[in-house]
Short mmCIF file of C-alpha atoms in Angstrom, two decimals:
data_model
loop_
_atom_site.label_atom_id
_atom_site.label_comp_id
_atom_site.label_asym_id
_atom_site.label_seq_id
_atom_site.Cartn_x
_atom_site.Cartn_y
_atom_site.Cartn_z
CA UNK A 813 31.83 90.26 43.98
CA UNK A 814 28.93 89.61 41.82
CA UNK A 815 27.08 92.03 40.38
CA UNK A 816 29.50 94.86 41.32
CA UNK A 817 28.50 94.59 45.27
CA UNK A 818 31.57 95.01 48.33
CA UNK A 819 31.00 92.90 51.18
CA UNK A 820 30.54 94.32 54.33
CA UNK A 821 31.78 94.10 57.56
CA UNK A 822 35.61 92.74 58.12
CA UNK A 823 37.34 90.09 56.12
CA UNK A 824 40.57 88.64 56.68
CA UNK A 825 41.72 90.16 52.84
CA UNK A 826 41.71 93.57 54.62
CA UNK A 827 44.07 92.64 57.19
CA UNK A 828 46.64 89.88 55.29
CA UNK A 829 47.80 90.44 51.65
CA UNK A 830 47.86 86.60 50.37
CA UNK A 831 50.34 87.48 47.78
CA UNK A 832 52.64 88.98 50.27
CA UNK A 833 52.90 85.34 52.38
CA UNK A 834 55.78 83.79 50.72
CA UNK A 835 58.24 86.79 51.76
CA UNK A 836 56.18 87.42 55.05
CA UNK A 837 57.42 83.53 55.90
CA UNK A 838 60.62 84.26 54.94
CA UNK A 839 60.99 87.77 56.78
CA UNK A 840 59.33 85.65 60.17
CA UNK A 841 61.84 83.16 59.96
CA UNK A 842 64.45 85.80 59.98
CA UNK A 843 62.91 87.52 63.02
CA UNK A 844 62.67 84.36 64.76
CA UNK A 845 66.30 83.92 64.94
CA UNK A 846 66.29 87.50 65.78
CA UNK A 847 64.47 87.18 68.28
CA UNK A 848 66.56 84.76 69.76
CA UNK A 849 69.49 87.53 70.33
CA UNK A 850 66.94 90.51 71.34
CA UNK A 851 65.20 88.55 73.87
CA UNK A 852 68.29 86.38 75.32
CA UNK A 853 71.59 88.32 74.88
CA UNK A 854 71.29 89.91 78.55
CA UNK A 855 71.48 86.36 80.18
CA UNK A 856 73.80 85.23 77.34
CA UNK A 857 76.61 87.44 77.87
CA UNK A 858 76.29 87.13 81.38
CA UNK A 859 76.81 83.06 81.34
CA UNK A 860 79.77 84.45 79.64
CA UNK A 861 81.56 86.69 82.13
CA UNK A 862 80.26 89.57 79.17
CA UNK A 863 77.09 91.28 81.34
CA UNK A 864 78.23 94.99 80.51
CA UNK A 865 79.11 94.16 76.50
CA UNK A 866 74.90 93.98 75.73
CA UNK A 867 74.65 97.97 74.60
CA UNK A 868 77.89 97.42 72.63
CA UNK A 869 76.86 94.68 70.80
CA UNK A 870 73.79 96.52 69.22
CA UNK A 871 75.72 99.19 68.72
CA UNK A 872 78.00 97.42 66.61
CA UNK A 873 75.25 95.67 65.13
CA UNK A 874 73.04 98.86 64.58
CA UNK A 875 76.37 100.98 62.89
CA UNK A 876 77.20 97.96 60.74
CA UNK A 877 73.35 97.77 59.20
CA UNK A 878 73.14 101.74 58.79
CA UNK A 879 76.56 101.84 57.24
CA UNK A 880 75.72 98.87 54.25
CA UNK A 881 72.26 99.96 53.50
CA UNK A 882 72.82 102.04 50.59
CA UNK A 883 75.25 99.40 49.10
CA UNK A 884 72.69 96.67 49.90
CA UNK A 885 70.05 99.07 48.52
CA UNK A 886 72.33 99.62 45.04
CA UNK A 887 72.61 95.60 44.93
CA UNK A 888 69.17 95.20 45.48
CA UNK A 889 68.10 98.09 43.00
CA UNK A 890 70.47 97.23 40.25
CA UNK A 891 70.90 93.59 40.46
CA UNK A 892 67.57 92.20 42.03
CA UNK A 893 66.60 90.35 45.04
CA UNK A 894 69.03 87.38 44.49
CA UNK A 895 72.34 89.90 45.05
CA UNK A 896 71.10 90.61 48.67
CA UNK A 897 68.88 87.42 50.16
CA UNK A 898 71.72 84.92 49.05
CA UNK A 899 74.49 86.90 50.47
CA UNK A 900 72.52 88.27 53.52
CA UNK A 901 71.85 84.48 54.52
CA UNK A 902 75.16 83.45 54.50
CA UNK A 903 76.51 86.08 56.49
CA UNK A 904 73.09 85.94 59.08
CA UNK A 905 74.07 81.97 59.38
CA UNK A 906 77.69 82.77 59.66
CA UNK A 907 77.00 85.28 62.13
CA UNK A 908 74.78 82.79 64.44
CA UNK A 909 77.88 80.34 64.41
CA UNK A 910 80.29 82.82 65.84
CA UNK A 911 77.79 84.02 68.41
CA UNK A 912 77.16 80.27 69.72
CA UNK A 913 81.35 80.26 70.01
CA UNK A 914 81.41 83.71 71.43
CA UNK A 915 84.35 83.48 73.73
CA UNK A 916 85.98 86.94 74.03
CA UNK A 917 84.65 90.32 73.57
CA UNK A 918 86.10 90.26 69.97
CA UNK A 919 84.13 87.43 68.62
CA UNK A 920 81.36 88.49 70.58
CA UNK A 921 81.49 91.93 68.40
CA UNK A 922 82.52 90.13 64.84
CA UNK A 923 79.73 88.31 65.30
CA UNK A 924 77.46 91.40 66.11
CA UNK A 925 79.06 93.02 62.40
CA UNK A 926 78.37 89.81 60.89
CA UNK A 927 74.73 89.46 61.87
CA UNK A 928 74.24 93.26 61.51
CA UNK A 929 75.71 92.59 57.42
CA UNK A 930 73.16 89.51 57.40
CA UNK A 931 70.08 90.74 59.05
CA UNK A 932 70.47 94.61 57.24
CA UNK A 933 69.93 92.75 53.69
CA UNK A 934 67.47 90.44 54.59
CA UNK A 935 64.94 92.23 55.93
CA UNK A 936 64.57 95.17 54.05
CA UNK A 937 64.57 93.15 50.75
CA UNK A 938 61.76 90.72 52.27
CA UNK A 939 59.60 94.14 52.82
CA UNK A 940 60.40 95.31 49.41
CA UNK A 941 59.67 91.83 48.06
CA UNK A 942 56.38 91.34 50.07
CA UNK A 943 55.09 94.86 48.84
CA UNK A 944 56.06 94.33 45.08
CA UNK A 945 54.21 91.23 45.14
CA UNK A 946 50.55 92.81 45.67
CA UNK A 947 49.05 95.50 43.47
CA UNK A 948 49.64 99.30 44.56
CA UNK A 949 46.39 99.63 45.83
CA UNK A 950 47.19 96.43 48.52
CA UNK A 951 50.85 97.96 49.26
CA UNK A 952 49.50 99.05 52.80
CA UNK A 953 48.04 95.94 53.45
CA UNK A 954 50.99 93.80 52.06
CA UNK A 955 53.22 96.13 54.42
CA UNK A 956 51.16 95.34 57.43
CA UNK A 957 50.99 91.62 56.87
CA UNK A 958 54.77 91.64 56.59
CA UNK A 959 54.99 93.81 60.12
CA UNK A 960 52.53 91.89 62.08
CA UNK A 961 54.15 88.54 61.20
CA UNK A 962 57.43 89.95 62.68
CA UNK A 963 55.99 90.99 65.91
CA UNK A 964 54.50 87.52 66.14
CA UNK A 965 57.58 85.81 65.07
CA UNK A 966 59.46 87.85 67.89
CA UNK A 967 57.26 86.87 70.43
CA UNK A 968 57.04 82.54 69.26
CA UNK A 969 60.91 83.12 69.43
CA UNK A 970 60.79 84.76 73.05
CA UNK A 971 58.52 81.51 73.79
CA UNK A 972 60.45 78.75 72.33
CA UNK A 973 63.41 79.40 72.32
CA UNK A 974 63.73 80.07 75.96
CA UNK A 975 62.42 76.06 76.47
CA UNK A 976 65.66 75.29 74.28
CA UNK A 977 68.04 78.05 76.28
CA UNK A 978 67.00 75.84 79.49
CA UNK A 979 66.64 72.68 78.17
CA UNK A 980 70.27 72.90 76.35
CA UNK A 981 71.76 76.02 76.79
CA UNK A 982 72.44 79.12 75.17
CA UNK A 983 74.79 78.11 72.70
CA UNK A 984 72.97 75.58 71.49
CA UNK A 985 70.30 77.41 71.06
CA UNK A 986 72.12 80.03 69.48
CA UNK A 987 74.67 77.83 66.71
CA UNK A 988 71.60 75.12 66.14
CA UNK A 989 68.25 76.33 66.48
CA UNK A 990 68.51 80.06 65.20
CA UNK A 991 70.84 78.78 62.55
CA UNK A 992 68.26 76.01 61.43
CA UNK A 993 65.89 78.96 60.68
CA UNK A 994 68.15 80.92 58.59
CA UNK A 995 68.89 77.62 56.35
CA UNK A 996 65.21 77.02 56.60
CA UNK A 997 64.85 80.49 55.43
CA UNK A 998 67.58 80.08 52.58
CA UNK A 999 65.71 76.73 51.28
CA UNK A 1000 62.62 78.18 51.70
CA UNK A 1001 63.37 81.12 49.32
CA UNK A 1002 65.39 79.02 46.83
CA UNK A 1003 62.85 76.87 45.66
CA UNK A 1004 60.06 79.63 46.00
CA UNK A 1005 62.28 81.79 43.68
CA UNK A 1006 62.65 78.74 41.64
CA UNK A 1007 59.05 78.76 41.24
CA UNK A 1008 58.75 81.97 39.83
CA UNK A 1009 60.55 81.39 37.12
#
């Protein structure tokens, strides 16, 4: 400000970290297509004969994320961003196609490790990214921007996606839509990386 003088009142700066949006976008396009699976999977696995397999799924997913997180942390640490998001995509989009196809309890689970492998380097590294791209003193507010676009991206997923689940059905939903955001997602931080450079 001129002269030395702070504004008073609110202003949007204290609430979103402009720096932070390009890995904010990229974290909320993650979380929409996980969104898709924490919202849906109940109804999912029942169209599938699969009702009781819900808790076993996460659990799978949730062992698989805490058991690669200090490897994706080393890669991330020691070899930069690239060495996680580019991998993490391809197994989140991989993971998305064998959940559509889900079948059997055993693809039903593979895909469950395979999203967990995905989704455990994508979204820490799009925190880490979004907090080293503001100045120290705007880390909390970069953090928050990147938190409150993932509840909303949960909840636009919860929203839209359900008109696709009816409107086409779960595995559509699932192999097209949620895997449209992850290559959206993988474009998206391509050419923003490119940018950079």
């Amino acid at each position: 400000m001129p002269g030395g003088k702070r504004q008073k009142g609110f202003h949007i700066s204290d609430f979103i970290e402009k720096r932070a949006l390009p890995s904010v976008i990229l974290g909320g396009l993650v979380f929409f297509a996980y969104g898709g699976v924490l919202t849906f999977i109940p109804m999912y696995t029942r169209s599938l004969g699969m009702g009781g397999s819900t808790s076993l799924f996460f659990l799978v997913f949730a062992l698989v994320i805490v058991v690669t997180r200090p490897f994706v942390g080393y890669l991330f640490d020691h070899h930069g961003p690239n060495a996680t998001v580019y991998p993490g995509f391809a197994f989140f989009s991989l993971g998305f196609i064998l959940f559509s196809l889900a079948g059997n309890l055993t693809v039903l689970l593979l895909s469950a490790a395979v999203l967990g492998i995905g989704f455990g380097a994508l979204a820490p590294a799009f925190q880490t990214l979004a907090v080293q791209s503001a100045p120290a003193s705007r880390a909390g507010v970069a953090t928050s921007t990147y938190f409150w676009s993932l509840d909303i991206s949960v909840g636009l997923a919860a929203a839209v996606l359900g008109v696709a689940a009816n409107a086409f059905g779960y595995p559509f939903m699932y192999g097209v839509i949620c895997l449209a955001s992850s290559l959206l997602g993988l474009a998206y931080y391509f050419f923003w990386r490119r940018s950079l450079s």
